[in-house]
Amino acid sequence: MIAPTALFAVDTLLTDEEREIRNTVRKVCDREIRPHVAGWFESGELPARELARGLGEVGVLGMHLEGYGCAGLGAVAYGLACLELEAADSGLRSLVSVQGSLAMYAIWKYGSEEQKQQWLPAMAAGERIGCFGLTEPDFGSDPAGMRTTAKREGGDWVLNGTKMWITNGSVADVAVVWARTDDGIRGFLVPAGTPGLTANDVKHKVSLRASVTSELVLDGVRLPEEAMLPGARGLSGPLGCLNEARFGIVFGAMGAALDCLETAIAYAGDREVFAKPLSAYQLTQEKLADMALELGKGLLLAVHLGRLKEAGTLTPEQVSAGKLNNVREALEIARTCRTLLGASGITLEYPVIRHAVNLESVLTYEGTSEIHTLVLGKALTGIPAFH
Ligand SMILES: Cc1cc2nc3c(=O)[nH]c(=O)nc-3n(C[C@H](O)[C@H](O)[C@H](O)COP(=O)(O)OP(=O)(O)OC[C@H]3O[C@@H](n4cnc5c(N)ncnc54)[C@H](O)[C@@H]3O)c2cc1C
């Protein structure tokens, strides 16, 4: 027997350092996360602050950023960390993606030196948590329509509006909020506790239950001039951050798929049906072979995109291709693995159904599969079909 990842010898494409980082994150997940994550999922409660500190100690928060207490590692190393985190649970990877690729990246890329000094070292250490508020109740796929406004009053900014589906929202120490100004869309750093800012958690989620998802209400939130991110103008600011986070998902989704496939292979080997192991049937082997193919192709694509990112040539369309393919295939793998586990596949005793329902969120956030399809359609035809 060979491991599903060995089929394509993906490891041969990695450096010793990358393998070491992957193994370290895997060990942390095995020790600190896997024993508890089904319980967090079931109760819908996540010890986010404690986890952030632990993840900060391991060095995965903003690990692809340079300076300010960040590790400055390559894109593939970051991707592999996302893969291992998501093999534990998509909610954990979401915490890390939002912290490092959305909130920290926004500050790192567009912030003033003072903003960077104030927030980044503490966020890298996991002592401070960030969130990223772009989506609104009426504007998800089309953020250009946002209604949240930031208006000048004397030397201050005053923000009004509602942001929806915000990961880490109620546990964040700082929210990166995108709002409409007379000068187009701009980003603002809103510290928790600022009068007029409230965060209400989204209840009754069936997916990403081991993740905090909140509504942020901004009711006359008054901020000083220096709260604005000076380097971001227009929608390209938030879209630049989303591109970073999507890249992590290209790897992350394969982590969820790998965990499902390893679980299913073990289960099918143990489970006897009609007096033979389930894995001895051709129908089962076809499912396993097809899943191993999609997993291997997805991993190769992820590493390839990572190398392009490291070379500085990765395009947003390539990230869309990776996100679209790998999340779609991961979800398909999770669903097929669920069938192999039979009735056991619907319980939290095994990680498969948890991954499957989590991946439904991953399919929707950071650009839905339809939006990434339209991105590729535009790239191939030159005709935008969004409107
Ligand atoms: C768990 C979770 C966490 C999230 N975290 C964050 C966060 O931290 N920060 C943040 O800002 N947002 C976050 N989001 C929001 C997420 O980015 C949006 O849900 C996503 O962009 C889709 O927006 P929507 O839900 O409003 O769907 P809509 O935009 O209303 O789309 C509904 C359906 O219409 C389709 N559609 C839209 N436009 C077109 C078109 N032109 N042609 C054909 N079909 C189309 C979509 O693909 C989708 O299938 C999160 C969402 C979830 C579920």
Coordinates of C-alpha atoms and ligand atoms in Angstrom, one line a residue:
M1 CA 0.0 0.0 0.0
I2 CA 1.2 3.6 -0.7
A3 CA -0.1 6.8 0.8
P4 CA -2.4 8.7 -1.6
T5 CA 0.1 11.6 -1.7
A6 CA 3.0 9.3 -2.6
L7 CA 1.3 8.4 -6.0
F8 CA 2.5 11.6 -7.5
A9 CA 5.7 11.9 -5.4
V10 CA 4.6 15.5 -4.5
D11 CA 7.2 15.5 -1.7
T12 CA 10.0 15.5 -4.2
L13 CA 8.9 19.0 -5.2
L14 CA 9.4 20.3 -1.7
T15 CA 12.6 21.6 0.0
D16 CA 13.8 20.1 3.3
E17 CA 12.7 23.2 5.1
E18 CA 9.2 23.0 3.6
R19 CA 8.8 19.4 4.7
E20 CA 10.0 20.3 8.1
I21 CA 7.5 23.2 8.5
R22 CA 4.7 20.9 7.3
N23 CA 5.6 18.2 9.8
T24 CA 5.8 20.7 12.6
V25 CA 2.3 22.1 11.8
R26 CA 1.0 18.5 11.5
K27 CA 2.4 17.6 14.9
V28 CA 0.8 20.7 16.5
C29 CA -2.6 19.8 14.9
D30 CA -2.3 16.2 16.0
R31 CA -1.5 17.3 19.6
E32 CA -3.6 20.4 20.1
I33 CA -6.4 20.4 17.6
R34 CA -7.5 17.0 16.4
P35 CA -8.4 15.6 19.9
H36 CA -10.8 18.6 20.4
V37 CA -12.0 19.8 17.1
A38 CA -15.1 17.6 16.7
G39 CA -16.2 18.8 20.1
W40 CA -15.7 22.4 19.2
F41 CA -17.6 21.8 16.0
E42 CA -20.5 20.1 17.9
S43 CA -20.7 22.8 20.5
G44 CA -20.2 25.6 18.0
E45 CA -17.6 27.1 20.3
L46 CA -13.9 27.8 19.5
P47 CA -11.3 28.8 22.1
A48 CA -10.1 31.3 19.5
R49 CA -7.8 33.4 21.7
E50 CA -6.0 30.4 23.2
L51 CA -5.6 28.9 19.7
A52 CA -4.3 32.2 18.3
R53 CA -1.6 32.3 20.9
G54 CA -0.6 28.7 20.2
L55 CA -0.6 29.3 16.5
G56 CA 1.4 32.4 17.0
E57 CA 4.0 30.4 19.0
V58 CA 4.3 28.0 16.1
G59 CA 4.9 31.0 13.8
V60 CA 2.1 30.4 11.2
L61 CA 0.3 33.8 11.7
G62 CA 1.4 36.0 8.8
M63 CA 4.2 33.5 8.2
H64 CA 4.5 34.6 4.5
L65 CA 5.0 38.3 5.4
E66 CA 8.4 39.9 5.9
G67 CA 9.4 41.8 9.1
Y68 CA 7.3 42.9 12.1
G69 CA 7.7 39.6 13.8
C70 CA 6.6 37.5 10.8
A71 CA 8.6 34.6 9.6
G72 CA 9.0 35.7 5.9
L73 CA 8.7 32.2 4.5
G74 CA 7.8 31.2 1.0
A75 CA 4.4 30.7 -0.6
V76 CA 4.7 26.9 -0.7
A77 CA 5.6 26.7 3.0
Y78 CA 2.6 28.9 3.8
G79 CA 0.4 26.7 1.6
L80 CA 1.6 23.5 3.3
A81 CA 0.8 25.0 6.7
C82 CA -2.7 25.8 5.4
L83 CA -3.0 22.2 4.2
E84 CA -2.2 20.8 7.6
L85 CA -4.5 23.1 9.4
E86 CA -7.4 22.4 7.1
A87 CA -6.7 18.6 7.4
A88 CA -7.7 19.2 11.0
D89 CA -10.6 21.6 10.2
S90 CA -11.4 24.3 7.7
G91 CA -12.4 26.5 10.6
L92 CA -8.8 26.5 12.0
R93 CA -7.4 27.3 8.5
S94 CA -10.0 30.1 8.3
L95 CA -8.8 31.6 11.5
V96 CA -5.2 31.6 10.2
S97 CA -6.1 32.8 6.7
V98 CA -8.2 35.7 8.0
Q99 CA -5.5 36.7 10.5
G100 CA -2.5 36.4 8.2
S101 CA -3.7 36.8 4.7
L102 CA -6.6 39.3 5.1
A103 CA -6.1 41.4 8.3
M104 CA -2.3 41.3 8.7
Y105 CA -1.7 41.4 4.9
A106 CA -4.0 44.5 4.6
I107 CA -2.0 46.3 7.3
W108 CA 1.4 45.0 6.0
K109 CA 0.6 46.0 2.4
Y110 CA -1.4 49.2 2.8
G111 CA -0.8 50.4 6.3
S112 CA 1.4 53.3 7.6
E113 CA 4.6 52.5 9.4
E114 CA 2.9 53.4 12.7
Q115 CA -0.1 51.0 12.0
K116 CA 2.3 48.2 11.1
Q117 CA 4.3 48.7 14.3
Q118 CA 1.2 48.9 16.4
W119 CA -0.5 45.8 15.1
L120 CA 1.7 43.4 13.2
P121 CA 4.1 42.0 15.9
A122 CA 1.2 41.4 18.3
M123 CA -0.9 39.8 15.6
A124 CA 2.0 37.5 14.5
A125 CA 2.4 36.4 18.1
G126 CA -1.4 35.7 18.3
E127 CA -1.8 38.2 21.1
R128 CA -4.1 40.3 19.0
I129 CA -6.7 38.9 16.6
G130 CA -7.8 40.6 13.4
C131 CA -10.9 40.4 11.1
F132 CA -11.7 41.6 7.7
G133 CA -15.0 43.3 6.9
L134 CA -15.8 43.5 3.2
T135 CA -19.1 41.5 2.7
E136 CA -22.4 43.2 3.5
P137 CA -25.9 41.7 3.9
D138 CA -26.8 42.7 0.4
F139 CA -23.4 42.7 -1.3
G140 CA -21.2 39.5 -1.3
S141 CA -20.1 38.6 -4.8
D142 CA -20.4 42.2 -5.8
P143 CA -18.6 44.2 -3.1
A144 CA -18.5 47.3 -5.4
G145 CA -22.1 47.9 -4.3
M146 CA -21.2 48.3 -0.6
R147 CA -23.3 50.7 1.4
T148 CA -21.0 51.2 4.4
T149 CA -19.8 54.8 4.3
A150 CA -16.9 56.7 5.9
K151 CA -17.5 60.5 6.0
R152 CA -15.2 63.3 7.1
E153 CA -16.3 65.2 10.2
G154 CA -13.6 67.8 11.2
G155 CA -10.4 65.8 11.3
D156 CA -12.2 62.5 12.0
W157 CA -13.8 59.8 10.0
V158 CA -17.3 58.6 10.9
L159 CA -18.3 55.1 9.7
N160 CA -21.9 53.8 9.3
G161 CA -23.0 50.4 7.9
T162 CA -23.2 46.7 8.4
K163 CA -20.7 44.0 7.5
M164 CA -21.9 40.4 7.4
W165 CA -20.3 36.9 7.6
I166 CA -17.2 38.2 9.2
T167 CA -14.8 35.5 10.4
N168 CA -13.2 36.2 13.8
G169 CA -15.6 39.2 14.1
S170 CA -16.6 39.1 17.7
V171 CA -13.2 37.9 18.9
A172 CA -11.1 40.4 17.0
D173 CA -9.1 43.2 18.6
V174 CA -9.0 45.1 15.3
A175 CA -11.3 45.0 12.3
V176 CA -10.1 46.0 8.9
V177 CA -13.3 47.6 7.5
W178 CA -13.8 48.7 3.9
A179 CA -16.1 51.6 3.3
R180 CA -17.2 54.0 0.6
T181 CA -15.7 57.6 0.8
D182 CA -15.9 60.6 -1.5
D183 CA -12.6 59.3 -2.7
G184 CA -13.8 55.8 -3.5
I185 CA -13.5 52.6 -1.3
R186 CA -10.9 52.9 1.5
G187 CA -9.8 50.6 4.3
F188 CA -10.0 51.6 8.0
L189 CA -8.6 50.0 11.2
V190 CA -11.3 49.8 13.8
P191 CA -10.1 48.7 17.3
A192 CA -12.5 46.6 19.3
G193 CA -14.4 48.6 21.9
T194 CA -14.6 51.7 19.7
P195 CA -18.0 53.3 20.6
G196 CA -20.6 52.4 17.9
L197 CA -19.0 49.1 16.9
T198 CA -20.9 45.9 17.8
A199 CA -20.3 42.3 16.8
N200 CA -23.1 39.8 16.8
D201 CA -22.3 36.1 16.2
V202 CA -24.1 34.2 13.4
K203 CA -25.9 31.3 15.1
H204 CA -27.4 28.1 13.7
K205 CA -24.5 27.5 11.3
V206 CA -24.3 23.9 10.0
S207 CA -20.9 24.5 8.4
L208 CA -17.7 25.9 9.8
R209 CA -19.0 25.5 13.3
A210 CA -15.4 25.6 14.7
S211 CA -15.1 29.1 13.5
V212 CA -16.4 32.5 14.7
T213 CA -18.7 34.2 12.2
S214 CA -20.2 37.6 13.0
E215 CA -22.1 40.6 11.9
L216 CA -20.4 43.9 12.5
V217 CA -22.6 46.9 13.0
L218 CA -21.0 50.3 12.6
D219 CA -23.2 53.0 14.0
G220 CA -21.5 56.4 14.0
V221 CA -18.1 54.9 14.6
R222 CA -15.7 57.9 15.0
L223 CA -12.1 57.3 14.1
P224 CA -9.1 59.6 13.9
E225 CA -7.5 60.5 10.6
E226 CA -4.7 57.9 11.1
A227 CA -7.2 55.0 11.2
M228 CA -7.3 54.9 7.4
L229 CA -5.0 52.6 5.5
P230 CA -3.1 55.1 3.4
G231 CA -1.9 52.6 0.7
A232 CA -5.3 51.2 -0.5
R233 CA -7.5 53.0 -2.9
G234 CA -10.5 51.5 -4.6
L235 CA -11.6 47.8 -4.7
S236 CA -8.2 46.7 -5.7
G237 CA -7.2 47.1 -2.0
P238 CA -9.5 44.4 -0.6
L239 CA -9.3 42.3 -3.7
G240 CA -5.5 42.1 -3.3
C241 CA -6.0 40.7 0.2
L242 CA -8.5 38.2 -1.0
N243 CA -6.1 36.9 -3.6
E244 CA -3.6 36.1 -0.8
A245 CA -6.2 34.2 1.2
R246 CA -7.5 32.3 -1.8
F247 CA -4.0 31.1 -2.5
G248 CA -4.0 29.5 1.0
I249 CA -7.3 27.8 0.2
V250 CA -5.8 26.1 -2.9
F251 CA -3.6 24.1 -0.5
G252 CA -6.0 24.1 2.4
A253 CA -8.9 22.4 0.5
M254 CA -6.5 19.5 -0.4
G255 CA -5.8 19.1 3.3
A256 CA -9.5 18.5 4.0
A257 CA -9.6 16.1 1.0
L258 CA -6.5 14.2 2.2
D259 CA -7.9 13.7 5.7
C260 CA -11.2 12.4 4.2
L261 CA -9.3 10.0 1.8
E262 CA -7.0 8.6 4.5
T263 CA -10.0 8.0 6.7
A264 CA -11.9 6.3 4.0
I265 CA -9.0 4.1 3.0
A266 CA -8.5 2.9 6.6
Y267 CA -12.3 2.4 7.1
A268 CA -12.7 0.5 3.8
G269 CA -9.8 -1.8 4.8
D270 CA -11.4 -2.6 8.2
R271 CA -15.0 -2.8 7.3
E272 CA -16.3 -6.2 6.1
V273 CA -19.3 -6.3 3.8
F274 CA -20.6 -9.5 2.3
A275 CA -17.7 -11.3 4.0
K276 CA -14.9 -9.3 2.4
P277 CA -13.2 -6.0 3.2
L278 CA -15.0 -3.1 1.5
S279 CA -11.7 -2.1 -0.1
A280 CA -11.6 -5.4 -2.0
Y281 CA -14.5 -4.5 -4.2
Q282 CA -13.9 -3.0 -7.6
L283 CA -16.5 -0.3 -7.1
T284 CA -14.6 0.8 -4.0
Q285 CA -11.3 0.8 -5.7
E286 CA -12.6 2.9 -8.5
K287 CA -13.8 5.5 -6.0
L288 CA -10.4 5.4 -4.2
A289 CA -8.4 5.6 -7.5
D290 CA -10.5 8.5 -8.8
M291 CA -10.1 10.4 -5.5
A292 CA -6.4 9.8 -5.4
L293 CA -6.1 11.2 -9.0
E294 CA -7.9 14.4 -8.1
L295 CA -6.0 14.8 -4.9
G296 CA -2.7 14.3 -6.6
K297 CA -3.6 16.7 -9.4
G298 CA -4.8 19.3 -6.9
L299 CA -1.6 19.1 -4.9
L300 CA 0.5 19.4 -8.0
L301 CA -1.5 22.4 -9.0
A302 CA -1.1 24.0 -5.6
V303 CA 2.7 23.5 -5.5
H304 CA 3.0 24.9 -9.1
L305 CA 0.9 28.0 -8.2
G306 CA 3.1 28.4 -5.1
R307 CA 6.3 28.3 -7.1
L308 CA 4.8 30.9 -9.5
K309 CA 3.9 33.1 -6.4
E310 CA 7.4 32.8 -5.1
A311 CA 8.7 33.9 -8.5
G312 CA 6.3 36.8 -8.4
T313 CA 4.4 35.8 -11.6
L314 CA 1.2 34.3 -10.2
T315 CA -1.9 36.0 -11.7
P316 CA -5.3 36.4 -10.1
E317 CA -6.8 34.2 -12.8
Q318 CA -4.4 31.4 -11.9
V319 CA -5.5 31.7 -8.2
S320 CA -9.1 31.6 -9.4
A321 CA -8.3 28.4 -11.3
G322 CA -6.7 26.8 -8.3
K323 CA -9.4 27.8 -5.8
L324 CA -12.2 26.7 -8.2
N325 CA -10.7 23.4 -9.0
N326 CA -9.3 22.4 -5.6
V327 CA -12.3 23.3 -3.5
R328 CA -14.7 21.7 -6.0
E329 CA -12.7 18.5 -6.1
A330 CA -12.2 18.5 -2.3
L331 CA -15.9 18.7 -1.8
E332 CA -16.5 15.8 -4.3
I333 CA -13.8 13.7 -2.5
A334 CA -15.4 14.4 0.9
R335 CA -18.9 13.4 -0.4
T336 CA -17.5 10.2 -2.0
C337 CA -15.6 9.3 1.2
R338 CA -18.8 9.8 3.1
T339 CA -20.5 7.2 1.0
L340 CA -17.7 4.7 1.8
L341 CA -18.3 5.2 5.5
G342 CA -22.0 4.3 5.1
A343 CA -24.0 5.4 8.2
S344 CA -20.8 5.9 10.2
G345 CA -20.1 8.7 7.7
I346 CA -22.8 10.9 9.1
T347 CA -21.4 11.1 12.6
L348 CA -18.7 13.3 14.1
E349 CA -16.9 10.2 15.2
Y350 CA -15.2 10.5 11.8
P351 CA -14.0 13.8 10.3
V352 CA -15.5 13.2 6.9
I353 CA -19.0 14.8 7.2
R354 CA -17.4 17.7 9.1
H355 CA -15.0 18.3 6.2
A356 CA -17.8 18.0 3.7
V357 CA -20.1 20.6 5.4
N358 CA -17.1 22.9 6.0
L359 CA -16.2 22.7 2.4
E360 CA -19.6 24.0 1.5
S361 CA -18.6 27.3 3.1
V362 CA -15.1 27.2 1.5
L363 CA -16.9 26.8 -1.9
T364 CA -18.8 30.1 -1.2
Y365 CA -16.3 32.4 0.6
E366 CA -13.3 34.1 -1.0
G367 CA -15.2 34.2 -4.2
T368 CA -17.9 31.6 -5.0
S369 CA -17.3 28.9 -7.6
E370 CA -19.6 30.7 -10.0
I371 CA -17.6 33.9 -9.6
H372 CA -14.3 32.1 -10.2
T373 CA -15.8 30.4 -13.2
L374 CA -16.7 33.9 -14.6
V375 CA -13.2 35.1 -13.9
L376 CA -11.9 32.2 -16.1
G377 CA -14.6 32.8 -18.7
K378 CA -13.5 36.4 -19.0
A379 CA -9.9 35.4 -19.2
L380 CA -10.6 32.9 -22.0
T381 CA -13.0 35.0 -24.1
G382 CA -12.2 38.6 -23.2
I383 CA -15.9 39.1 -22.4
P384 CA -16.9 39.9 -18.8
A385 CA -20.2 38.1 -18.1
F386 CA -20.6 39.2 -14.4
H387 CA -23.3 41.8 -15.2
Ligands
LIG1 C1 -18.4 31.0 6.9 C2 -18.2 32.2 6.1 C3 -17.1 33.1 6.5 C4 -17.0 34.3 5.8 N1 -16.0 35.2 6.2 C5 -15.9 36.4 5.6 C6 -15.0 37.4 6.1 O1 -14.2 37.1 7.0 N2 -15.0 38.6 5.5 C7 -15.9 38.9 4.5 O2 -15.8 40.1 4.1 N3 -16.7 38.0 4.0 C8 -16.8 36.8 4.6 N4 -17.7 35.8 4.1 C9 -18.6 36.2 3.0 C10 -18.3 35.6 1.7 O3 -17.2 36.1 1.1 C11 -19.6 35.8 0.8 O4 -20.6 34.9 1.4 C12 -19.4 35.4 -0.6 O5 -18.7 36.4 -1.3 C13 -20.7 35.3 -1.4 O6 -21.6 36.4 -1.1 P1 -23.1 36.1 -0.7 O7 -23.1 35.1 0.4 O8 -23.7 37.5 -0.5 O9 -23.8 35.5 -2.0 P2 -24.3 36.2 -3.3 O10 -23.3 37.2 -3.8 O11 -25.7 36.7 -3.0 O12 -24.4 35.0 -4.3 C14 -25.5 34.1 -4.2 C15 -25.3 33.1 -5.4 O13 -25.4 33.8 -6.6 C16 -24.2 33.5 -7.4 N5 -23.9 34.7 -8.2 C17 -23.5 35.9 -7.8 N6 -23.2 36.7 -8.8 C18 -23.4 35.9 -9.9 C19 -23.3 36.2 -11.4 N7 -22.8 37.3 -11.8 N8 -23.6 35.2 -12.2 C20 -24.1 34.0 -11.7 N9 -24.2 33.7 -10.4 C21 -23.8 34.7 -9.5 C22 -23.2 33.2 -6.4 O14 -22.1 32.5 -6.9 C23 -24.0 32.4 -5.4 O15 -24.1 31.1 -5.9 C24 -17.8 34.6 4.7 C25 -18.8 33.7 4.3 C26 -19.0 32.5 5.0 C27 -20.1 31.5 4.6

